[in-house]
PDB file of C-alpha atoms in Angstrom:
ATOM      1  CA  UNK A   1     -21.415 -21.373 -18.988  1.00 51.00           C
ATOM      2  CA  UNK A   2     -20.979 -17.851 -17.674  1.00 56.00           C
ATOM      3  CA  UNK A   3     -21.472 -18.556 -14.265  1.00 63.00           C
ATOM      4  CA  UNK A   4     -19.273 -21.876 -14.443  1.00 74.00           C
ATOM      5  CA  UNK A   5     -16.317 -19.202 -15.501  1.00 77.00           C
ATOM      6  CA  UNK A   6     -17.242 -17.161 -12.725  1.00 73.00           C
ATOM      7  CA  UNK A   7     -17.326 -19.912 -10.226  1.00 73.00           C
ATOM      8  CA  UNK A   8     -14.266 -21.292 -11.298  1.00 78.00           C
ATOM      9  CA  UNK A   9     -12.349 -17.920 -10.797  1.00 81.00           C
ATOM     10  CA  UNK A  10     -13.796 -17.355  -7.688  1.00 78.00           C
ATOM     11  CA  UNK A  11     -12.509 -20.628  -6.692  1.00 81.00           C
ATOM     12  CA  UNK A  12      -9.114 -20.112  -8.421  1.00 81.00           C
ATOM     13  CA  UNK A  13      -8.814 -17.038  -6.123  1.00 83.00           C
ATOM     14  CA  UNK A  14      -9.755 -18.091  -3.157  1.00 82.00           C
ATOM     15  CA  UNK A  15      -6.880 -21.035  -3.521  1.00 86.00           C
ATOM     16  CA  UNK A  16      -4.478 -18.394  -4.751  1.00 86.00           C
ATOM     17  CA  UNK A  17      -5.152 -16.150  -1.236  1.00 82.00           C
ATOM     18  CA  UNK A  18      -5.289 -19.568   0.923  1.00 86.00           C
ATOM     19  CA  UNK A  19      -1.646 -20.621  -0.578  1.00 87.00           C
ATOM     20  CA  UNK A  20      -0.209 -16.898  -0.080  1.00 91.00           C
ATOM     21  CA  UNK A  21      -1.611 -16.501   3.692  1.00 91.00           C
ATOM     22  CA  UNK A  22      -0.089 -20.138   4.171  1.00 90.00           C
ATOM     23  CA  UNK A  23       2.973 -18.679   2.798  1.00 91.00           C
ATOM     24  CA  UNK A  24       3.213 -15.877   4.927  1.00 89.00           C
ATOM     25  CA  UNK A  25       1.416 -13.341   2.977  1.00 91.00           C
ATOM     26  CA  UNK A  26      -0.218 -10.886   5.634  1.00 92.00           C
ATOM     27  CA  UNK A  27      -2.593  -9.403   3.712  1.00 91.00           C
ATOM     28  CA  UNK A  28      -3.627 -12.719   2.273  1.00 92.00           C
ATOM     29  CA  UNK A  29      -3.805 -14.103   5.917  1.00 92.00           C
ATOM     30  CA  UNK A  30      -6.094 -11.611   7.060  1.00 91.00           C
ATOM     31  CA  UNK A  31      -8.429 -11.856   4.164  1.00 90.00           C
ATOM     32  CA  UNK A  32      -8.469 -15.119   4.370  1.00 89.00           C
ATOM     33  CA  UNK A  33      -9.413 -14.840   8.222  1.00 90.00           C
ATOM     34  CA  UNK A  34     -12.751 -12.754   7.284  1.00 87.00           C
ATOM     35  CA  UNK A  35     -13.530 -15.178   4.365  1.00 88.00           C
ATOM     36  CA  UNK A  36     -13.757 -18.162   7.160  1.00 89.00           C
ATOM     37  CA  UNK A  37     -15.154 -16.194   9.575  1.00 85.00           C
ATOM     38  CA  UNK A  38     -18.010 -14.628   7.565  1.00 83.00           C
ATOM     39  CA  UNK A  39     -18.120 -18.194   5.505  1.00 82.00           C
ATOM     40  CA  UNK A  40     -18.345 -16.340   2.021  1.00 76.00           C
ATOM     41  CA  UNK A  41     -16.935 -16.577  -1.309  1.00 72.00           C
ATOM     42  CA  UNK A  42     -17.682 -20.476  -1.059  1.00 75.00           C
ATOM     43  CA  UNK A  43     -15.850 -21.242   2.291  1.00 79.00           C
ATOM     44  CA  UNK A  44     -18.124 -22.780   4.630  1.00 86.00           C
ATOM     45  CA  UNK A  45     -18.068 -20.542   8.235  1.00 86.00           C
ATOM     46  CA  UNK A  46     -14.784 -22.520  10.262  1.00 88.00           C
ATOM     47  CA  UNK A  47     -13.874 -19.784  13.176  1.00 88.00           C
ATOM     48  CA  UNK A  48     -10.729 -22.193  14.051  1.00 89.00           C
ATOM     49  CA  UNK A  49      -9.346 -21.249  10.169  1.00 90.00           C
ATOM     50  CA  UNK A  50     -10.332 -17.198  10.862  1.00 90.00           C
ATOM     51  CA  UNK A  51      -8.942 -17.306  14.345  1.00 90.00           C
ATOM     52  CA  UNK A  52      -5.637 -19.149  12.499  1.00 93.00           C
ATOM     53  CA  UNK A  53      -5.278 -16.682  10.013  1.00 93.00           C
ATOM     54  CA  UNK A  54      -6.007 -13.754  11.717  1.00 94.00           C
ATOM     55  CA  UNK A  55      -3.930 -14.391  14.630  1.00 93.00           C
ATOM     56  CA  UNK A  56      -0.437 -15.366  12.203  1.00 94.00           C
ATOM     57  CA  UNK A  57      -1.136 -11.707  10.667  1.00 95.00           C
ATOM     58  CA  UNK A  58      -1.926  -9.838  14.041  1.00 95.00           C
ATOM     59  CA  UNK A  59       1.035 -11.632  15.421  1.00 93.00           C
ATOM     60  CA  UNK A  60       3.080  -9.836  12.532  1.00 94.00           C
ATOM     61  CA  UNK A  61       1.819  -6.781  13.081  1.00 94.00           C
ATOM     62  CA  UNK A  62      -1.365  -6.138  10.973  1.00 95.00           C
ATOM     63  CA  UNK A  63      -3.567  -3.888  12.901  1.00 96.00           C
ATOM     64  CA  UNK A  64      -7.077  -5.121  10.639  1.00 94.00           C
ATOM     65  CA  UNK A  65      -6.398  -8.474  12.119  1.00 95.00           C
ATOM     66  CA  UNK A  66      -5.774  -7.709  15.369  1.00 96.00           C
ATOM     67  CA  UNK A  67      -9.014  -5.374  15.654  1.00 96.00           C
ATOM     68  CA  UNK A  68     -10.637  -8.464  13.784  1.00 93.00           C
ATOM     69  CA  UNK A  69      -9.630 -10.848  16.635  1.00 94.00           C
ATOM     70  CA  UNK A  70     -10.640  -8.067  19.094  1.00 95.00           C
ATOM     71  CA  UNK A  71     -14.069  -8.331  18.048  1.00 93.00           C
ATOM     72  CA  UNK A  72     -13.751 -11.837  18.180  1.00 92.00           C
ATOM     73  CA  UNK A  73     -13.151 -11.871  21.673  1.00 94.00           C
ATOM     74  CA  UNK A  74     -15.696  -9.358  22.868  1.00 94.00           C
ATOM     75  CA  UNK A  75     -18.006 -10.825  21.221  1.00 90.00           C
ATOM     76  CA  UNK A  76     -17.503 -14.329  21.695  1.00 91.00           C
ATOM     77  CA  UNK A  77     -17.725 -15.433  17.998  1.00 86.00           C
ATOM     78  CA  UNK A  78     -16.229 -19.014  17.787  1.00 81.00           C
ATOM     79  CA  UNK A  79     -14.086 -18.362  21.033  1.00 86.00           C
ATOM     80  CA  UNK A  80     -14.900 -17.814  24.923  1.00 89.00           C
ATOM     81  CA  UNK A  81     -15.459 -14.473  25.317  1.00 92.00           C
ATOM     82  CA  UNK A  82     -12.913 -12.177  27.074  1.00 94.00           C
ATOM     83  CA  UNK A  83     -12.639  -8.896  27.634  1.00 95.00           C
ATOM     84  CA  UNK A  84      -9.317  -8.267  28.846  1.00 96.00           C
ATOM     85  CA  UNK A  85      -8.061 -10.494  25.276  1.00 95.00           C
ATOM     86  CA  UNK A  86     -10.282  -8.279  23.616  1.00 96.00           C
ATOM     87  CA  UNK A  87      -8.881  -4.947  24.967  1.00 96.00           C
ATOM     88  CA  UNK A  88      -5.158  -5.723  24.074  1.00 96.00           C
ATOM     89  CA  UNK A  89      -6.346  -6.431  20.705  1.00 96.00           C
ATOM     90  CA  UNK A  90      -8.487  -3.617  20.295  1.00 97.00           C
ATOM     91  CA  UNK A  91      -4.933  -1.318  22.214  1.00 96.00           C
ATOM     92  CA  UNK A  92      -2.940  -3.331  19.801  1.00 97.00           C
ATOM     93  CA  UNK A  93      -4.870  -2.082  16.894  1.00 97.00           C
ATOM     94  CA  UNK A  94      -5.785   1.573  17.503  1.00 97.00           C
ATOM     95  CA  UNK A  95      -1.956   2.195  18.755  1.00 96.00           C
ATOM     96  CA  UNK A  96      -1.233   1.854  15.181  1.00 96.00           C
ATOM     97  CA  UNK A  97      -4.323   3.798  14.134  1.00 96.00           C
ATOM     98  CA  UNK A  98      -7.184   1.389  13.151  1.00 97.00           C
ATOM     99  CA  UNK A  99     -10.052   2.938  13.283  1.00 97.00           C
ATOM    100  CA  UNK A 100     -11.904  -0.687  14.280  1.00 96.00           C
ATOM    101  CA  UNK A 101      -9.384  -0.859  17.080  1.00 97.00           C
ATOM    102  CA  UNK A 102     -10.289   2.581  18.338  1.00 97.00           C
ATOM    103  CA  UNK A 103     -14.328   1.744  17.687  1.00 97.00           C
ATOM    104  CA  UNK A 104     -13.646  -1.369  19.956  1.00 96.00           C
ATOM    105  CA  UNK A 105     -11.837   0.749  22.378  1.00 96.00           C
ATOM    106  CA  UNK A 106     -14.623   3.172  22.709  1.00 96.00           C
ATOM    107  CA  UNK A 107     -17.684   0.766  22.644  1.00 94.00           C
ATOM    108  CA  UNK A 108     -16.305  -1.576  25.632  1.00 95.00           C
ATOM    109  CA  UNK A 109     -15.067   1.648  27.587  1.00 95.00           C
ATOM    110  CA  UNK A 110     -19.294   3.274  27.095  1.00 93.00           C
ATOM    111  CA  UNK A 111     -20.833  -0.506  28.763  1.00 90.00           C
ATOM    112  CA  UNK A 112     -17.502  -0.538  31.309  1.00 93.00           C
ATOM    113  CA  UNK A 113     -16.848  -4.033  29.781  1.00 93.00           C
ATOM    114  CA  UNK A 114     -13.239  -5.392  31.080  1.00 90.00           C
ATOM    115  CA  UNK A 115     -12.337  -1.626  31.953  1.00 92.00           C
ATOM    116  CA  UNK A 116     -13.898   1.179  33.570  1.00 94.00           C
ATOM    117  CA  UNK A 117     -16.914   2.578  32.368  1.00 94.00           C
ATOM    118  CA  UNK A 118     -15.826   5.919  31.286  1.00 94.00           C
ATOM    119  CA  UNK A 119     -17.850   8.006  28.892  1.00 94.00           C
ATOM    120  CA  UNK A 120     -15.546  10.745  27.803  1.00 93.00           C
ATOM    121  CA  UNK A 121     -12.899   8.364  27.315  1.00 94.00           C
ATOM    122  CA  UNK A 122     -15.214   6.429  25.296  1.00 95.00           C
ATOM    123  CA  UNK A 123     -16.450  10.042  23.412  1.00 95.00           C
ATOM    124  CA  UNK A 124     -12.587  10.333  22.619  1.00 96.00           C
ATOM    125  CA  UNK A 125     -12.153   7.060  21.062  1.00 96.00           C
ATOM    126  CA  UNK A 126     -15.202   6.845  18.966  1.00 96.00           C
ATOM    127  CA  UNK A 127     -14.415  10.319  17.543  1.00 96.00           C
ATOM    128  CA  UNK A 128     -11.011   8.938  16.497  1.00 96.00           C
ATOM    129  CA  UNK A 129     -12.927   6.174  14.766  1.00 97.00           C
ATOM    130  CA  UNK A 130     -15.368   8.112  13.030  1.00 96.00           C
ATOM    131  CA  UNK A 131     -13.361  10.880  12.058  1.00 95.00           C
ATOM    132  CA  UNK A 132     -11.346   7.777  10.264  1.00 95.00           C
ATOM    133  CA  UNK A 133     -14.780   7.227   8.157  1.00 93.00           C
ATOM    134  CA  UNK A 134     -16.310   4.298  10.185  1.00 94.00           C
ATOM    135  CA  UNK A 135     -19.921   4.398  10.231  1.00 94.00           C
ATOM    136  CA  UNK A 136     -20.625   2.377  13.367  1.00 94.00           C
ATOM    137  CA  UNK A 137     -18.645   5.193  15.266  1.00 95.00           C
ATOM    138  CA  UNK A 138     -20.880   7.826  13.876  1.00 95.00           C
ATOM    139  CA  UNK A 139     -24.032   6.264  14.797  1.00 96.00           C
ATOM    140  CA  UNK A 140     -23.041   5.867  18.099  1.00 93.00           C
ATOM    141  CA  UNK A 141     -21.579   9.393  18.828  1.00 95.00           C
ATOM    142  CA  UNK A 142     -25.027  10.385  17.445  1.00 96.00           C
ATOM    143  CA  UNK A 143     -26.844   8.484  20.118  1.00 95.00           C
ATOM    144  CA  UNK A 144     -24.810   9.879  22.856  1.00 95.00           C
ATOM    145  CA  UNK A 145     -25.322  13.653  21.561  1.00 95.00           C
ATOM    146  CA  UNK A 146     -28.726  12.409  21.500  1.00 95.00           C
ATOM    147  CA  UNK A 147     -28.929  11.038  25.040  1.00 94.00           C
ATOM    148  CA  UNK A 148     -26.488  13.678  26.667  1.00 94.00           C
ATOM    149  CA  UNK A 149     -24.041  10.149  27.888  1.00 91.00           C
ATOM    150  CA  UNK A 150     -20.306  11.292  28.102  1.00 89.00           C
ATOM    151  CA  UNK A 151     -21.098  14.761  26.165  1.00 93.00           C
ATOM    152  CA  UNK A 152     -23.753  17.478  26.077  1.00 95.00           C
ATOM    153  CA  UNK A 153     -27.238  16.929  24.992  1.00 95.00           C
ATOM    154  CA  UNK A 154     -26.901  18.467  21.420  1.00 95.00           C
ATOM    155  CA  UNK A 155     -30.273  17.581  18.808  1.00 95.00           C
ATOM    156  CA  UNK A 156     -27.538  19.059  16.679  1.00 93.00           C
ATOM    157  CA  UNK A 157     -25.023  16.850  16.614  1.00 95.00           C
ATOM    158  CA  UNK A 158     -26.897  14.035  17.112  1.00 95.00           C
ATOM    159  CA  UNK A 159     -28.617  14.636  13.580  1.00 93.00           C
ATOM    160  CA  UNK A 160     -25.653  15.241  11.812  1.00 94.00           C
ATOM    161  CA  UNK A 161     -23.778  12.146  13.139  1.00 94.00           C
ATOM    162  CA  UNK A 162     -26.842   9.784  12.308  1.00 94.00           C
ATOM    163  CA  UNK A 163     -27.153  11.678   8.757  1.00 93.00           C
ATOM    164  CA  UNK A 164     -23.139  11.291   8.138  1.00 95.00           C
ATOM    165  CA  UNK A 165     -23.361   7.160   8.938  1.00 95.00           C
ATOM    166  CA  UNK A 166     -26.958   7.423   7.037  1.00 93.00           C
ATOM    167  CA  UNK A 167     -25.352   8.389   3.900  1.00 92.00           C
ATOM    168  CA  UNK A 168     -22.421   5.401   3.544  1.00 91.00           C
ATOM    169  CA  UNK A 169     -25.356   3.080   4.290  1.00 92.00           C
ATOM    170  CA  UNK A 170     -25.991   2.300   8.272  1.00 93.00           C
ATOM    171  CA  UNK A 171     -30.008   2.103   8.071  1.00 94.00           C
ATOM    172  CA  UNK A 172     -30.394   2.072  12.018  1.00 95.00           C
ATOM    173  CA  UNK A 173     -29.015   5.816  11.737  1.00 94.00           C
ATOM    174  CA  UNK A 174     -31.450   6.174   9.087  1.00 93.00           C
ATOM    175  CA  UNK A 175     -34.170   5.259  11.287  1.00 94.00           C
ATOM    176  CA  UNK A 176     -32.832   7.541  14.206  1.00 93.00           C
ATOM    177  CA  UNK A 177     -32.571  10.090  11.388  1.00 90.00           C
ATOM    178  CA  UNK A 178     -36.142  10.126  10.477  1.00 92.00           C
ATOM    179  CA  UNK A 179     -37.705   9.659  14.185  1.00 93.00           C
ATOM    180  CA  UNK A 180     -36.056  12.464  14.811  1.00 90.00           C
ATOM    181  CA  UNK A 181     -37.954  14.651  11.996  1.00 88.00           C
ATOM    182  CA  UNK A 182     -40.921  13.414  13.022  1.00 90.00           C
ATOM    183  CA  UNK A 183     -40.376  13.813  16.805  1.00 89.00           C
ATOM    184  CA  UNK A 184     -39.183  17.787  15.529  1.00 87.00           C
ATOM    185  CA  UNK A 185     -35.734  17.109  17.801  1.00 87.00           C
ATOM    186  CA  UNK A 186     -34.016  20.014  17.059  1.00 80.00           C
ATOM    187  CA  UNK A 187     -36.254  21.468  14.406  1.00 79.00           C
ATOM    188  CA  UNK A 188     -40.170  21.273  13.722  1.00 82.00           C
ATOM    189  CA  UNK A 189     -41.758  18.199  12.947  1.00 85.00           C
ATOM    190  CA  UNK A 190     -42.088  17.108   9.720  1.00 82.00           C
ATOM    191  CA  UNK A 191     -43.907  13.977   8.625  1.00 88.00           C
ATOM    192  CA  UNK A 192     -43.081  14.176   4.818  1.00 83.00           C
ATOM    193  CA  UNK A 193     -39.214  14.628   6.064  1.00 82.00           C
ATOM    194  CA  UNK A 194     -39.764  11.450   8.619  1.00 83.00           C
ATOM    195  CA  UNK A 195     -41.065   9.507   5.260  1.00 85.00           C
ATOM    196  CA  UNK A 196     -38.970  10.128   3.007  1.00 82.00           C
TER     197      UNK A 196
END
């Protein structure tokens, strides 16, 4: 019976945020937008609903939903893919200082995708991201100190990007974190480090 509680409350709020977005509720609209495009919290996966939702609260301003239809359209994830939608999105949302937005920004400026490949510009926008606290950013930054693209080689930097994204939970930086201990990059080798 404690489950059929649950279940009925998650269903209760998923109606409540589904009547809000439809009433103009921004912040309802762009949750609502993830919930349908991720198909959780008992919504079945319908990328014409996220696409909907997102686009009424990008339209309004919201820069979450307008990096969340940037990624969309990079990506191609229920739509055609396309770049140059993408990058106004993903200029739409870091000129209000979304950290997504910027992360966009710098990820299809590193492969040159819609825009010219440029690697410090790219440096410059994922550093905006990650100083912001997004993981993805870090990683990334790490592998470019690690590969010397767009910056300096720097074993340094490298670790301590990978071990800053390692520790709010991105496990491919976790990896990186201990091939690098057991390669000794930047400091001996060290199998027990690598393992643990």
């Amino acid at each position: 019976s404690g489950s059929n509680i649950a279940a009925k409350r998650e269903r209760d709020l998923v109606q409540y945020y589904r009547y809000s977005a439809d009433m103009g509720n921004v912040n309802a609209q762009v949750t609502m937008g993830r919930l349908y495009a991720l198909g959780a919290r008992g919504l079945r996966k319908d990328i014409d609903a996220a696409r909907k939702y997102l686009s009424e609260a990008a339209n309004a301003g919201d820069a979450a939903a307008m990096a969340n239809l940037g990624n969309m359209y990079a990506n191609g994830f229920g739509v055609d893919a396309n770049n140059e939608t993408a990058l106004h999105w993903f200029h739409e949302a870091a000129n209000k200082g979304n950290a997504m937005g910027r992360y966009g920004l710098g990820y299809m400026t590193l492969a040159g995708h819609g825009v010219k490949q440029d690697h410090g510009m790219a440096v410059k926008y994922l550093n905006q991201a990650a100083e912001q606290g997004l993981a993805d950013a870090r990683y990334f930054l790490a592998v470019l100190h690690l590969r010397g693209i767009g910056v300096k080689q720097d074993f340094t930097k490298a670790y301590h990007n990978f071990n800053i994204a390692s520790h709010v939970g991105h496990e491919v930086a976790t990896y990186n974190l201990a091939m690098m201990q057991l390669n000794g990059m930047g400091f001996p080798s060290s199998c027990a480090s690598a393992s643990s």
